Structures are given as C-alpha cells and as structure tokens.
XYZ file of N, CA and C in Angstrom:
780
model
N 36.869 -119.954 141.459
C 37.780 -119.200 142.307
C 37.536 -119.477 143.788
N 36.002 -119.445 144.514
C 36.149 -119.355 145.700
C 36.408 -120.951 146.217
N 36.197 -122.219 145.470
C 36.503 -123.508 145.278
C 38.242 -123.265 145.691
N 38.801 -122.985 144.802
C 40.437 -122.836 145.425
C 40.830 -122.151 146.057
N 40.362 -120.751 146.625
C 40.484 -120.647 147.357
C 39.921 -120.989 149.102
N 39.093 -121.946 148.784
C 39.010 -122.440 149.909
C 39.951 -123.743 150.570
N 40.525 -124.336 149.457
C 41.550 -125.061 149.403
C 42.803 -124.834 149.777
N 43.726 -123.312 149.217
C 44.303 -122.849 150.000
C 44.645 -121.962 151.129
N 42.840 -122.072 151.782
C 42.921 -121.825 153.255
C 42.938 -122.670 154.300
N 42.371 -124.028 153.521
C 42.727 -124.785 154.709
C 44.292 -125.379 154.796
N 44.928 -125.231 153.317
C 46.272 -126.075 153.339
C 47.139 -124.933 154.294
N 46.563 -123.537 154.370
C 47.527 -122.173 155.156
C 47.224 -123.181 156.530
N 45.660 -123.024 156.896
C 45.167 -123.197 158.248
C 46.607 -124.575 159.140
N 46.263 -125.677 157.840
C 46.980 -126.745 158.442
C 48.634 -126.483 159.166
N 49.447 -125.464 158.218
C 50.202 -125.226 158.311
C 50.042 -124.230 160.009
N 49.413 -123.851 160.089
C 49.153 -123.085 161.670
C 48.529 -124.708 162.541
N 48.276 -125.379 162.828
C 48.182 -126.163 163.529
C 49.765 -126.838 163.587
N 50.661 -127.348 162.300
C 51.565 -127.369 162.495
C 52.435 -127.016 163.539
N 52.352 -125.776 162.841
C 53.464 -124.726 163.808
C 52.817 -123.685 164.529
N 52.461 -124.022 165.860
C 51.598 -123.145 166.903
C 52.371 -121.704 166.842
N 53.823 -122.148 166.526
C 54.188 -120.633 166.934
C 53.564 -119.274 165.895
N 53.070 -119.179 164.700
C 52.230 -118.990 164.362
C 51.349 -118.038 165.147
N 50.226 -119.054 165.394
C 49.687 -118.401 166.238
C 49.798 -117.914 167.597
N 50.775 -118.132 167.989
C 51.190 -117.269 169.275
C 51.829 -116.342 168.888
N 52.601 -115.559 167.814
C 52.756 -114.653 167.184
C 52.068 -113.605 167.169
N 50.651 -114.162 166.399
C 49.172 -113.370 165.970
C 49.153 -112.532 167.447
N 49.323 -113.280 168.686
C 48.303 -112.668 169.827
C 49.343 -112.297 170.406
N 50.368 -112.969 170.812
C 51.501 -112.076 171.980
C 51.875 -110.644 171.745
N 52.861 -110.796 170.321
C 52.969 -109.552 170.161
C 51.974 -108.058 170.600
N 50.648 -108.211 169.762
C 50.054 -107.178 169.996
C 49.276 -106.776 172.108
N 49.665 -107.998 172.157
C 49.225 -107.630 173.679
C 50.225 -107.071 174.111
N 51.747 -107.428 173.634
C 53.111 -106.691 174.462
C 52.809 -104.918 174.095
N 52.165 -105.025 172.810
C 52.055 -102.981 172.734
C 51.134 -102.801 173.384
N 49.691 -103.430 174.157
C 49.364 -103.123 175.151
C 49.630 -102.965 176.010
N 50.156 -103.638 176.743
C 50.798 -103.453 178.095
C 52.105 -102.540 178.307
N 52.656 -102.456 177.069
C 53.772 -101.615 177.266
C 53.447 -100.080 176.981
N 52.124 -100.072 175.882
C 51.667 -98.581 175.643
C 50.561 -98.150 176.906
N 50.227 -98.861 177.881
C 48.903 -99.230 178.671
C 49.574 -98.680 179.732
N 50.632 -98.744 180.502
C 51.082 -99.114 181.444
C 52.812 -98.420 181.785
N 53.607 -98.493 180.363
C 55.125 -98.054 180.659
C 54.898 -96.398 180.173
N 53.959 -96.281 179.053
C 54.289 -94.665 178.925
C 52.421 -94.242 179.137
N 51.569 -94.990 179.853
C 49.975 -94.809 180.205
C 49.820 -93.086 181.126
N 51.025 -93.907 182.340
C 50.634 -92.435 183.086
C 51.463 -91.232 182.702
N 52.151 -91.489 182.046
C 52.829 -89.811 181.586
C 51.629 -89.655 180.641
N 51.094 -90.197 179.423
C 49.905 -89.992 178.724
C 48.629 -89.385 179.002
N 48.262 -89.960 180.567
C 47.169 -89.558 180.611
C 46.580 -91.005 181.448
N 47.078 -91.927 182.148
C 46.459 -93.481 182.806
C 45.213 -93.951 182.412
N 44.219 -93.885 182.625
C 43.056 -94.688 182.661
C 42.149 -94.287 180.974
N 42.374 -92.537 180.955
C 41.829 -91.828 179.921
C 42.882 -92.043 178.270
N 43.941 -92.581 178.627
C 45.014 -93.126 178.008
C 44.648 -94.125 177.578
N 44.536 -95.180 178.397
C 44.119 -96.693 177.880
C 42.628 -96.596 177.136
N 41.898 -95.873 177.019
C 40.661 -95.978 176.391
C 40.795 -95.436 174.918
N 41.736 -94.461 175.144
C 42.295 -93.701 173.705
C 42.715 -94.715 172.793
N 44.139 -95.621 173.416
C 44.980 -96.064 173.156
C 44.351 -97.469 172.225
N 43.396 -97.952 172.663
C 42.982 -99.740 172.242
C 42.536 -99.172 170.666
N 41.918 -98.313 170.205
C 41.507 -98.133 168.941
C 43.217 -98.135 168.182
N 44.294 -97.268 168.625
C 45.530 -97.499 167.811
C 45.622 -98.901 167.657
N 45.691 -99.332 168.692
C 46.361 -100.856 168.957
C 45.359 -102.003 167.384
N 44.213 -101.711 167.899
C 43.355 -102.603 166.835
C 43.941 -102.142 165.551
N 44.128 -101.165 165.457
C 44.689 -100.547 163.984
C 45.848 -100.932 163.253
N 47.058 -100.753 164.474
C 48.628 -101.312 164.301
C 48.534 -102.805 164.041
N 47.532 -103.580 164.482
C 47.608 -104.890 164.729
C 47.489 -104.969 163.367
N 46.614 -105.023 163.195
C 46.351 -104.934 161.475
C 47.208 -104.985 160.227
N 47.572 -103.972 160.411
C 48.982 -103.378 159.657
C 49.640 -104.132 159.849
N 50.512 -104.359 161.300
C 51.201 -105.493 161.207
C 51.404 -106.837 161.134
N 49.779 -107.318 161.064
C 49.452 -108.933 160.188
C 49.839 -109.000 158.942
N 49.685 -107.763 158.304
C 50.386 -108.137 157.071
C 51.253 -108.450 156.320
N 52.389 -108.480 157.837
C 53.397 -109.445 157.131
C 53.158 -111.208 157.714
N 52.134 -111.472 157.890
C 52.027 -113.053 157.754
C 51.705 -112.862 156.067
N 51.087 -112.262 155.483
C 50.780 -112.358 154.409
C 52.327 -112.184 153.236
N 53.012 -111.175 153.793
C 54.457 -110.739 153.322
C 54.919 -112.142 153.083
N 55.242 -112.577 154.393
C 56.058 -113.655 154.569
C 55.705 -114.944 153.860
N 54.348 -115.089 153.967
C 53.790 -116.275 153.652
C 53.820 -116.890 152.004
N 53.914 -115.757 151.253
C 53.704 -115.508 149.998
C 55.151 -115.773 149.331
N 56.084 -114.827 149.688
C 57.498 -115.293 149.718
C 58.208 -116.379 149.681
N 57.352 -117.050 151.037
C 57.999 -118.395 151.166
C 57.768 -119.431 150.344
N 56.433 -118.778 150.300
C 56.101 -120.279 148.660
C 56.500 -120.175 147.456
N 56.900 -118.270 147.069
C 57.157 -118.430 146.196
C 58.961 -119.029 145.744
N 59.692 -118.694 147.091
C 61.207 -119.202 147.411
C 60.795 -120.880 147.204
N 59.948 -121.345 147.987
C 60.017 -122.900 147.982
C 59.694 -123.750 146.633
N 58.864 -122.978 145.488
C 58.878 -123.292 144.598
C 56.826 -123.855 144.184
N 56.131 -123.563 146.052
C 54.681 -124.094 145.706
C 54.249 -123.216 144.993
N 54.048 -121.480 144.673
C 53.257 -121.271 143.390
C 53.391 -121.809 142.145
N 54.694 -121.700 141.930
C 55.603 -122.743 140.307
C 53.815 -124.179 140.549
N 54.020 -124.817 141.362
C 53.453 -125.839 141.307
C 52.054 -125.723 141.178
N 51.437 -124.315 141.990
C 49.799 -124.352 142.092
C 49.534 -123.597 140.766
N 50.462 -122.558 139.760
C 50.633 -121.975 138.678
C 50.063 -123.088 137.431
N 51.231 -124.300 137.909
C 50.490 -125.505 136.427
C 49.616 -126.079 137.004
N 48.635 -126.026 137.469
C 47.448 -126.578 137.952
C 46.329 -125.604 137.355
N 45.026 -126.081 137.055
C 43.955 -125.398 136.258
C 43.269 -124.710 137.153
N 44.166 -123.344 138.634
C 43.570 -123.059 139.336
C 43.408 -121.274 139.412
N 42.561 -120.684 139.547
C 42.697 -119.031 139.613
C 43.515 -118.460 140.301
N 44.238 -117.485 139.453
C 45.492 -116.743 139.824
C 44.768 -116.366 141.655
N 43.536 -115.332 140.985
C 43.295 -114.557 142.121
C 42.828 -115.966 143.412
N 42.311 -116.867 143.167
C 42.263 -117.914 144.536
C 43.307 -118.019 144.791
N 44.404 -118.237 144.439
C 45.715 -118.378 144.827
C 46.011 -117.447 146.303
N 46.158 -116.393 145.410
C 46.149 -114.868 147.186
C 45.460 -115.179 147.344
N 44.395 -115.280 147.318
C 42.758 -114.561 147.728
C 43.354 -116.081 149.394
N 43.508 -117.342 148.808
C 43.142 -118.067 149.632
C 44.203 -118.027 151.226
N 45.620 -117.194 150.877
C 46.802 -116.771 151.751
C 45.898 -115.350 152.647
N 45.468 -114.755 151.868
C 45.228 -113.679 152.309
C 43.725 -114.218 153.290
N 42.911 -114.732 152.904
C 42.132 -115.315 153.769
C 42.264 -116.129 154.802
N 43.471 -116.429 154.703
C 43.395 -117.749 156.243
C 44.466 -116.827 157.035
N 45.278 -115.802 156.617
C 45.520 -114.795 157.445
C 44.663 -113.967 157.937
N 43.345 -114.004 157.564
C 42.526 -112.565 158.119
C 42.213 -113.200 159.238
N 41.643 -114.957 158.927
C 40.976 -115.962 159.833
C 41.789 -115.559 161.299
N 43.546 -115.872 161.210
C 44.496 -115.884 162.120
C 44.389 -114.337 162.726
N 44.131 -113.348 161.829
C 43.972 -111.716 162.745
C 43.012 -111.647 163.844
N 42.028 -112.340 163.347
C 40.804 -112.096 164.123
C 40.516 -113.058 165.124
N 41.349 -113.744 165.346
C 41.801 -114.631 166.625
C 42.617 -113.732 167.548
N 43.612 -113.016 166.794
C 44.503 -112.151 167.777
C 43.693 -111.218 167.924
N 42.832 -110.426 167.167
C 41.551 -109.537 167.725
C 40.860 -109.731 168.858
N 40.615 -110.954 168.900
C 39.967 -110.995 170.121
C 40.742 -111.293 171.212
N 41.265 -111.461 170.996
C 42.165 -112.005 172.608
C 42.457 -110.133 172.664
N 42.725 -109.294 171.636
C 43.163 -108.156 172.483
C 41.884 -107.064 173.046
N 40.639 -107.594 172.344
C 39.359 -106.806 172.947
C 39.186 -108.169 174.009
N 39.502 -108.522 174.644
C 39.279 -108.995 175.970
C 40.614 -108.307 176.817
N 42.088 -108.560 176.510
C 42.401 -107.882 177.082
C 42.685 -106.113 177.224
N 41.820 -105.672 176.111
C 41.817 -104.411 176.212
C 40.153 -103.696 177.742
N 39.408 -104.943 177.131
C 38.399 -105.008 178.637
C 39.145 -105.033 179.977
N 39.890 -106.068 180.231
C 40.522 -106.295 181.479
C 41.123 -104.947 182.056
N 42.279 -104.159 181.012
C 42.708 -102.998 181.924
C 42.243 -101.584 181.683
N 40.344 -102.031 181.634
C 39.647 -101.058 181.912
C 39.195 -99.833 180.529
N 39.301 -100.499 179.233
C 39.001 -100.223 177.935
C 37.028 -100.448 177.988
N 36.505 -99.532 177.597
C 35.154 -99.614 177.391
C 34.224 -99.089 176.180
N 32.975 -99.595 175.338
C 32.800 -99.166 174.505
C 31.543 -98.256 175.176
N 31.907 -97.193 175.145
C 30.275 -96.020 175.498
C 29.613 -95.786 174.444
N 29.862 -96.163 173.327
C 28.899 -96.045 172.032
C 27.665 -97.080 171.804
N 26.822 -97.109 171.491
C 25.732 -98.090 170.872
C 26.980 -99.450 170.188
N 25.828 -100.410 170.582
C 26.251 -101.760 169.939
C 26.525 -101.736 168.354
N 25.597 -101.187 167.748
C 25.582 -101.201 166.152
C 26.991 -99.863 165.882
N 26.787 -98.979 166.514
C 28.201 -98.262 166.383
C 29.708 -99.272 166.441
N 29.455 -99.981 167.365
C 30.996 -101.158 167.779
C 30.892 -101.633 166.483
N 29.917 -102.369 166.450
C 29.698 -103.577 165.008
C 30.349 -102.270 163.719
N 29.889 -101.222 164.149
C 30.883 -100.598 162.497
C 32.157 -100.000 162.675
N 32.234 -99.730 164.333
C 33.765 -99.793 163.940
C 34.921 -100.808 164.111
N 34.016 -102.146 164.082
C 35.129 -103.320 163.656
C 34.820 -103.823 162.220
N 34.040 -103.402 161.484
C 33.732 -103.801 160.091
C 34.953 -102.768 159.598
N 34.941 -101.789 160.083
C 35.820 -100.842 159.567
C 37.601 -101.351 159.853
N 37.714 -101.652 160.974
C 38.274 -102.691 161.014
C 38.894 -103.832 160.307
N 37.871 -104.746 160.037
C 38.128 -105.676 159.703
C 37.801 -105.211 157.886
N 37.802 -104.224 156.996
C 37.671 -103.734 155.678
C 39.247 -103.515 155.620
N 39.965 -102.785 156.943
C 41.713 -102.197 156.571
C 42.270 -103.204 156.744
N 42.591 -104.338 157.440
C 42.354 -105.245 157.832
C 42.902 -106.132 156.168
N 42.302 -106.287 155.556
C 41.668 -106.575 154.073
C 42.879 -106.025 153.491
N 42.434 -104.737 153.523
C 43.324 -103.621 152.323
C 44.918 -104.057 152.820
N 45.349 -104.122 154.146
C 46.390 -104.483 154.382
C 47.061 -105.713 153.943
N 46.157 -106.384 154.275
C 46.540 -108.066 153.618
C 47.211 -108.167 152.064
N 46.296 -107.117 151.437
C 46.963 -107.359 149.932
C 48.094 -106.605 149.876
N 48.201 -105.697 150.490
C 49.756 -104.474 150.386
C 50.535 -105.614 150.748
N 50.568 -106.730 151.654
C 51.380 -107.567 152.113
C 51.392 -108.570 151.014
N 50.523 -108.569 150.460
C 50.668 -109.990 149.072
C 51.284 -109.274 148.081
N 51.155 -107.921 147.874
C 52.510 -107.521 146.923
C 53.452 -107.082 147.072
N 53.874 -107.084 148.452
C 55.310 -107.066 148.888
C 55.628 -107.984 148.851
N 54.812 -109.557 148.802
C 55.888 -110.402 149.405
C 56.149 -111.310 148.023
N 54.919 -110.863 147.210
C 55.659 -111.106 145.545
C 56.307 -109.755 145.051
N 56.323 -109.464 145.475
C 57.075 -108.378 144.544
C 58.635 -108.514 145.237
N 58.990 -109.059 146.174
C 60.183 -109.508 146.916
C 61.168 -110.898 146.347
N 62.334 -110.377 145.998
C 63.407 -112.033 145.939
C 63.293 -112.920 146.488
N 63.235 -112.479 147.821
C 63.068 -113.705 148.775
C 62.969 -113.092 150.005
N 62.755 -114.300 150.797
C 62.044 -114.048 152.219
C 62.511 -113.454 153.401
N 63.734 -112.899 153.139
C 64.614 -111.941 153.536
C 63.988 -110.995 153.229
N 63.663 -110.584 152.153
C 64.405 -109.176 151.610
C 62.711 -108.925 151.579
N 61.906 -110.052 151.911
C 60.209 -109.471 152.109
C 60.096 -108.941 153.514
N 60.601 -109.795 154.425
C 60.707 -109.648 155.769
C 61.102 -107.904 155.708
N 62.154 -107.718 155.544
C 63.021 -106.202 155.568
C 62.281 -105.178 154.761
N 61.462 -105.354 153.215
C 60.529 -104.305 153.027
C 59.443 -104.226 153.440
N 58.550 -105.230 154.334
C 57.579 -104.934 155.064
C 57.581 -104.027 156.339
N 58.939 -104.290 156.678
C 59.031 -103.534 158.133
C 59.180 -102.113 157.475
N 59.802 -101.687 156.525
C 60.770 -100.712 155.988
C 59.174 -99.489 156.011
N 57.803 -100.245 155.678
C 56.822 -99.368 154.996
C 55.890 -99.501 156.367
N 55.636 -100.672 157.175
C 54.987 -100.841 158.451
C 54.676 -99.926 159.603
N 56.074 -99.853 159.385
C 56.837 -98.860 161.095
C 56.456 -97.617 160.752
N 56.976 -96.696 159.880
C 56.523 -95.536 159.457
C 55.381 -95.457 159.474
N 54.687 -96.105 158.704
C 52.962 -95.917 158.494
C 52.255 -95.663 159.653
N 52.545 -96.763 160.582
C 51.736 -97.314 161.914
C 52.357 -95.681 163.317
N 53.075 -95.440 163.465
C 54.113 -94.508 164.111
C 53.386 -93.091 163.577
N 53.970 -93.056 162.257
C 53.776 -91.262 161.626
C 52.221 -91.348 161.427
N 51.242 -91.713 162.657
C 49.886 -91.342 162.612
C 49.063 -91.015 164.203
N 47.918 -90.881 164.416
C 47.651 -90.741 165.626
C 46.991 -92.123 165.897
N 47.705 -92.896 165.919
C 47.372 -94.451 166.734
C 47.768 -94.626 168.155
N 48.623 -93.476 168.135
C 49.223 -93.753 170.040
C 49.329 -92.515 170.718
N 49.199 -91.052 169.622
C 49.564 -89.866 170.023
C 48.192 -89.039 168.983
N 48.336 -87.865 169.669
C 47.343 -86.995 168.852
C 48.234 -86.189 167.622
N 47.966 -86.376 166.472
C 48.563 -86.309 165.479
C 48.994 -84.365 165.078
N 48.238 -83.872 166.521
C 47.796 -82.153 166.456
C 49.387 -82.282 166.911
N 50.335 -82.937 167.345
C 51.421 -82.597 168.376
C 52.155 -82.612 167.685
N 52.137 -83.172 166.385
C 53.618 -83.381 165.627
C 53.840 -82.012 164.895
N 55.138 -81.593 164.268
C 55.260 -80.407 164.129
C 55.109 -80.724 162.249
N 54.826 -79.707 162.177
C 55.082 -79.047 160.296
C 54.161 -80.359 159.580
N 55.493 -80.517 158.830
C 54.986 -81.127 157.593
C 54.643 -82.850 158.099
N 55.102 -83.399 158.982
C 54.690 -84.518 160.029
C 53.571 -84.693 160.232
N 52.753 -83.676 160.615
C 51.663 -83.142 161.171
C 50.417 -83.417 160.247
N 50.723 -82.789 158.861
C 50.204 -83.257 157.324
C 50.179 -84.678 157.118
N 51.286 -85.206 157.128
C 51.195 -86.710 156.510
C 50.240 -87.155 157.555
N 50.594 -87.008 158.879
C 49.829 -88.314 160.344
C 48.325 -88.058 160.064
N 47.889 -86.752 159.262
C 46.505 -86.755 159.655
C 45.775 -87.359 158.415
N 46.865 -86.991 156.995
C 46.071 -87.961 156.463
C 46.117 -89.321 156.180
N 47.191 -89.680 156.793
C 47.624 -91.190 156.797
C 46.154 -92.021 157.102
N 46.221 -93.142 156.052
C 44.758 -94.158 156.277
C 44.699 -94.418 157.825
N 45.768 -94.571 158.579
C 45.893 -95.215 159.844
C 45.288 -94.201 160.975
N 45.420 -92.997 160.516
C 45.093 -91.919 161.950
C 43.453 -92.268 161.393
N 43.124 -92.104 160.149
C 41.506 -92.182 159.672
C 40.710 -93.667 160.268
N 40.962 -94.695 160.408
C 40.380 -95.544 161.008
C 40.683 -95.839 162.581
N 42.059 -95.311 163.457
C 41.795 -94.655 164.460
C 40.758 -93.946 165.072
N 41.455 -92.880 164.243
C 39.842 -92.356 164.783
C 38.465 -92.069 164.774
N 38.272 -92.924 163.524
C 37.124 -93.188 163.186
C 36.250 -94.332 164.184
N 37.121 -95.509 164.469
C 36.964 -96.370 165.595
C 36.891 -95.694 167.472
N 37.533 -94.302 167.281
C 37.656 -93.934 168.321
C 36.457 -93.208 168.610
N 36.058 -92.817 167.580
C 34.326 -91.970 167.981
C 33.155 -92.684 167.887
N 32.933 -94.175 167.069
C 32.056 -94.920 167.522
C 32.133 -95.699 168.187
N 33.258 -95.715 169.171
C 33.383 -96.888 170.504
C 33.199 -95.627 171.335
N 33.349 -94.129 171.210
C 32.962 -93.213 172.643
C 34.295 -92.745 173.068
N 35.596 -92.972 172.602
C 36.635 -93.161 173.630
C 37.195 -91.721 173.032
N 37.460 -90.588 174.131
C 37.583 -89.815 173.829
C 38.957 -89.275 174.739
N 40.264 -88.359 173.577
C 41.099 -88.579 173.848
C 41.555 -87.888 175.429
N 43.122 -88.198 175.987
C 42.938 -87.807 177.187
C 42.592 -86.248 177.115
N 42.584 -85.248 178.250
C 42.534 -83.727 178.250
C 43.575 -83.313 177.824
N 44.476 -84.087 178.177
C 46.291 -83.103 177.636
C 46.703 -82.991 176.425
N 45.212 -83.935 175.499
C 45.820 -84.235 173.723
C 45.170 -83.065 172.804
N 46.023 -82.316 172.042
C 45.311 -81.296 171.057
C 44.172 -82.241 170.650
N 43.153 -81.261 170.454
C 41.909 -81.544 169.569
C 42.335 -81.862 168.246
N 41.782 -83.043 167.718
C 42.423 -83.111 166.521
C 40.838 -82.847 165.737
N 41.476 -81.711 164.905
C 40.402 -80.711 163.904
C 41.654 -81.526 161.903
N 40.107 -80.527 161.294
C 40.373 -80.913 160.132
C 39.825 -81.805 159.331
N 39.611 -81.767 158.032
C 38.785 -82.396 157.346
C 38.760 -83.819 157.400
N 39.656 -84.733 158.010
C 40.010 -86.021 158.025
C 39.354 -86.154 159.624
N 39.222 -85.764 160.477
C 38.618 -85.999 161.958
C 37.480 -85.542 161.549
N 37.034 -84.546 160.956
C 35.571 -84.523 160.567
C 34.762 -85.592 160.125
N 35.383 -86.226 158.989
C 35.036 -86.970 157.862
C 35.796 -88.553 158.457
N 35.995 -89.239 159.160
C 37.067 -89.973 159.755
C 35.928 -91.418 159.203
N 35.306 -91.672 159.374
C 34.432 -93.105 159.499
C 34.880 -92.931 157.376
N 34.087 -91.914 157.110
C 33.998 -91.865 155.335
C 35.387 -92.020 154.759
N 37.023 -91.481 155.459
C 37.941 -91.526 154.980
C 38.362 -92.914 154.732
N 38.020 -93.449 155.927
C 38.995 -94.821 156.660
C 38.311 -95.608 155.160
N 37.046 -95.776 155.060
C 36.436 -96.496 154.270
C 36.790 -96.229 152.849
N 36.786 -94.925 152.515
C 37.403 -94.820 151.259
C 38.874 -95.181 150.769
N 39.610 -94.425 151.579
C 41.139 -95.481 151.796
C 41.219 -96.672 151.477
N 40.534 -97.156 152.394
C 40.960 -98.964 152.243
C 40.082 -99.047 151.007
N 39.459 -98.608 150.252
C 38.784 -99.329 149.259
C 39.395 -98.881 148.011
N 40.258 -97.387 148.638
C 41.490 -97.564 147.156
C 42.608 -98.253 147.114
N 43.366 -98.663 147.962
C 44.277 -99.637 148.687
C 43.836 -100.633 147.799
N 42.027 -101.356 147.953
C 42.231 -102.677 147.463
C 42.255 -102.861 146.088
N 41.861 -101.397 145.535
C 41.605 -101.574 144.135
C 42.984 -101.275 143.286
N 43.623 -100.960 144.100
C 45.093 -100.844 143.263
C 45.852 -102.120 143.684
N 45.973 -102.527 145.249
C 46.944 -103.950 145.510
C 46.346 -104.766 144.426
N 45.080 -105.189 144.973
C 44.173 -106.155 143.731
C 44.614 -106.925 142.467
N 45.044 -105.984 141.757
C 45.479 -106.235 140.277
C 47.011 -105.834 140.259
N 47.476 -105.308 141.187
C 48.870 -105.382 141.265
C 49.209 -107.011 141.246
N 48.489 -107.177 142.673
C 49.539 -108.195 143.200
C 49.062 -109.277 141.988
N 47.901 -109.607 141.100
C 47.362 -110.311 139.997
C 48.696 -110.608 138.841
N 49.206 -109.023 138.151
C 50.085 -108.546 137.779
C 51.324 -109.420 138.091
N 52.006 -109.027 140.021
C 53.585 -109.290 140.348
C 52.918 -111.214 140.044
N 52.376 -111.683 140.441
C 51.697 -113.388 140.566
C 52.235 -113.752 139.100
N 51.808 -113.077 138.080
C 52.407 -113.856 136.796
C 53.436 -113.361 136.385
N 53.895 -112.575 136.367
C 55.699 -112.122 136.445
C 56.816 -113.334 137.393
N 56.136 -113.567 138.308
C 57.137 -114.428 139.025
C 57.470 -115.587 138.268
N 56.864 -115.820 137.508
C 57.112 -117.067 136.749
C 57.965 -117.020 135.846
N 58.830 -115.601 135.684
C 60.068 -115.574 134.895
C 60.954 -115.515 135.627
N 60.483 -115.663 136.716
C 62.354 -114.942 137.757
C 63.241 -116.245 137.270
C-alpha cells in the first residue's frame, strides 16, 4: 500500500508542477480571507486583538477548504477514466486515495505556511510555549486529514466534476461560517448557537486559540460550555471519528464506481 501510494503522490505532485495554477490556488485564496477578515471587517471587530483571534479561524477554514483539491481531484480521474485504469492494475484500493489525499495535504501545508508568515507580518503572535504551537498545528494538521477524506467521498460519491465542485461548496460554506472561526459562537442566537459550538470547526479553533495564547477581542462573549472547556480533547476526537467513518466509506464509494 504505502509503495502505491507513493506513486500516486508523485504522479498528483507532477501534475502541480504542470499546472502552477494549482498551487497558487493553495496560497492566494486563503491569504485574500486574511486580509479581507484582517483589515475590511478587523476594526469594527476589534483591530489588532482581532487579528490574533482571527489566524486560528483562518488555519482552520483553510483546511476545510483544501478539501476540495481532494473533491475535485478524485472526480476528475474518476470522469477521465484513470481509476478504471489504476482499478485493473494489482494496486491497493486504499493507496489509491490514500496517495490523492496525500499529495494534497503535501500542497496544504505549503499554503500553511505562507499564511503563518503572513499571519506574523500583520502582527499575529504565538504567547504560548513552543511545544503548545507544535500541538496546535498537529491538531491542525490531524483535521486537516479528516477533511481530506470527507473530500475523497464527495468527490467519488459525485457524477462528475461539476456536480463534485457544487456538493463540496454546498457542505464547506456552512460548516466553516456556522462556527466560531471568525466570530464568537456566544453571539449567534438559539438553535445556531448549538450547532457553532459543537461544530468540529469552532473545537479546533479554539482549541488552537488557547495553545497559541490568542485570546478573543473584549467585545466577544466568553465562549463557556463543555466544548470550550474540553476544546484540544474535542477537536481530536472529532477528527478521529470523521476518519473512521470517511475511511471505509470512501473504500466502499472506490469500488461501486466501477459500475457507473
């Protein structure tokens, strides 16, 4: 397994040298929700105490929304006809994803860094211990993971590369939005209020937000409750049910496609 899938990370990789746009994808985008969450709605937020809040959403959303390189990517091969082809070959189902989903994490964590440098530049800082950072980008880079596969069974579980494109966004936007990645999740009213806090996304928020130090502006409700209590233990448990259900899903949609 890890033999082929190392095979189809470099045949993904090649395909990103190909086509740079690719990777200018990975990194522009998420710097435009910096600067536009940093800067166009920073000082009604809260300015400087804003932007320190704000970079833990951002690492989070980014995430989430890599997963449609994985959406897309999966789709397209399966529209073009290369799984049909890597299917009659004597190679493991699971290297198959495993190896899409890996040379996308490779491509996240390129756009990761370009946005913890520019989250340094407009004055983002970690006040926590070093070994605290190191776990809240493992934590990170674990949803990160869990996301990748939600995106490998959307984008088999999709007709085609249309209609993957359109249910990734359909589950993305909501997810990433109806949580406290950009807002304190205490503000939303009723039953809103319920979902954002336990959404996986507010849990590695702010789980990232208390071992980097960054504490929210003064104007944001305290966010209380068993999920801000427990926030490092949620995020982690989440993503590790995420992977254990995508996992064998997407194993599952992988040999079904071979009847469409």
């Amino acid at each position: 397994m890890f033999t082929d899938t190392a095979v189809l990370v470099e045949r993904n990789l090649l395909t990103v040298k190909r086509i740079p746009t690719l990777l200018i994808s990975a990194t522009i985008q998420p710097l435009m929700f910096v600067f536009l969450f940093a800067y166009v709605f920073g000082a009604t937020f809260g300015g400087g105490s804003y932007r320190e809040f704000l970079m833990a959403g951002i690492f989070t959303q980014t995430v989430v929304f890599n997963a449609a390189f994985t959406t897309v990517g999966l789709a397209n091969d399966t529209s073009d006809g290369i799984i049909d082809r890597l299917r009659s070959l004597p190679m493991s189902r699971l290297g198959v994803i495993s190896g899409r989903v890996t040379s996308d994490m490779l491509l996240g964590a390129v756009g990761l860094a370009v946005m913890v440098a520019c989250g340094l530049a407009i004055g983002w800082q970690v006040h926590g211990s070093a070994a605290d950072a190191a776990i809240a980008f493992a934590i990170i880079g674990l949803f990160a993971v869990a996301m990748a596969w939600v995106g490998a069974v959307t984008g088999l579980a999709a007709p085609n590369v249309e209609a993957a494109q359109s249910i990734g966004f359909l589950w993305m936007f909501p997810v990433t939005f109806l949580s406290s990645a950009f807002i304190s999740a205490q503000s939303l009213p009723g039953p809103l209020r319920t979902i954002a806090e336990w959404n996986p996304v507010t849990a590695v928020a702010t789980a990232c937000r208390q071992l980097f130090g960054n504490e929210a502006p003064p104007t944001f409700p305290t966010a209380t409750g068993w999920v801000a209590d427990h926030a490092v233990a949620y995020a982690v448990g989440s993503s590790l049910v995420i992977l254990a259900v995508c996992v064998p899903a997407s194993l599952v949609l992988y040999r079904r496609s071979a009847n469409r």
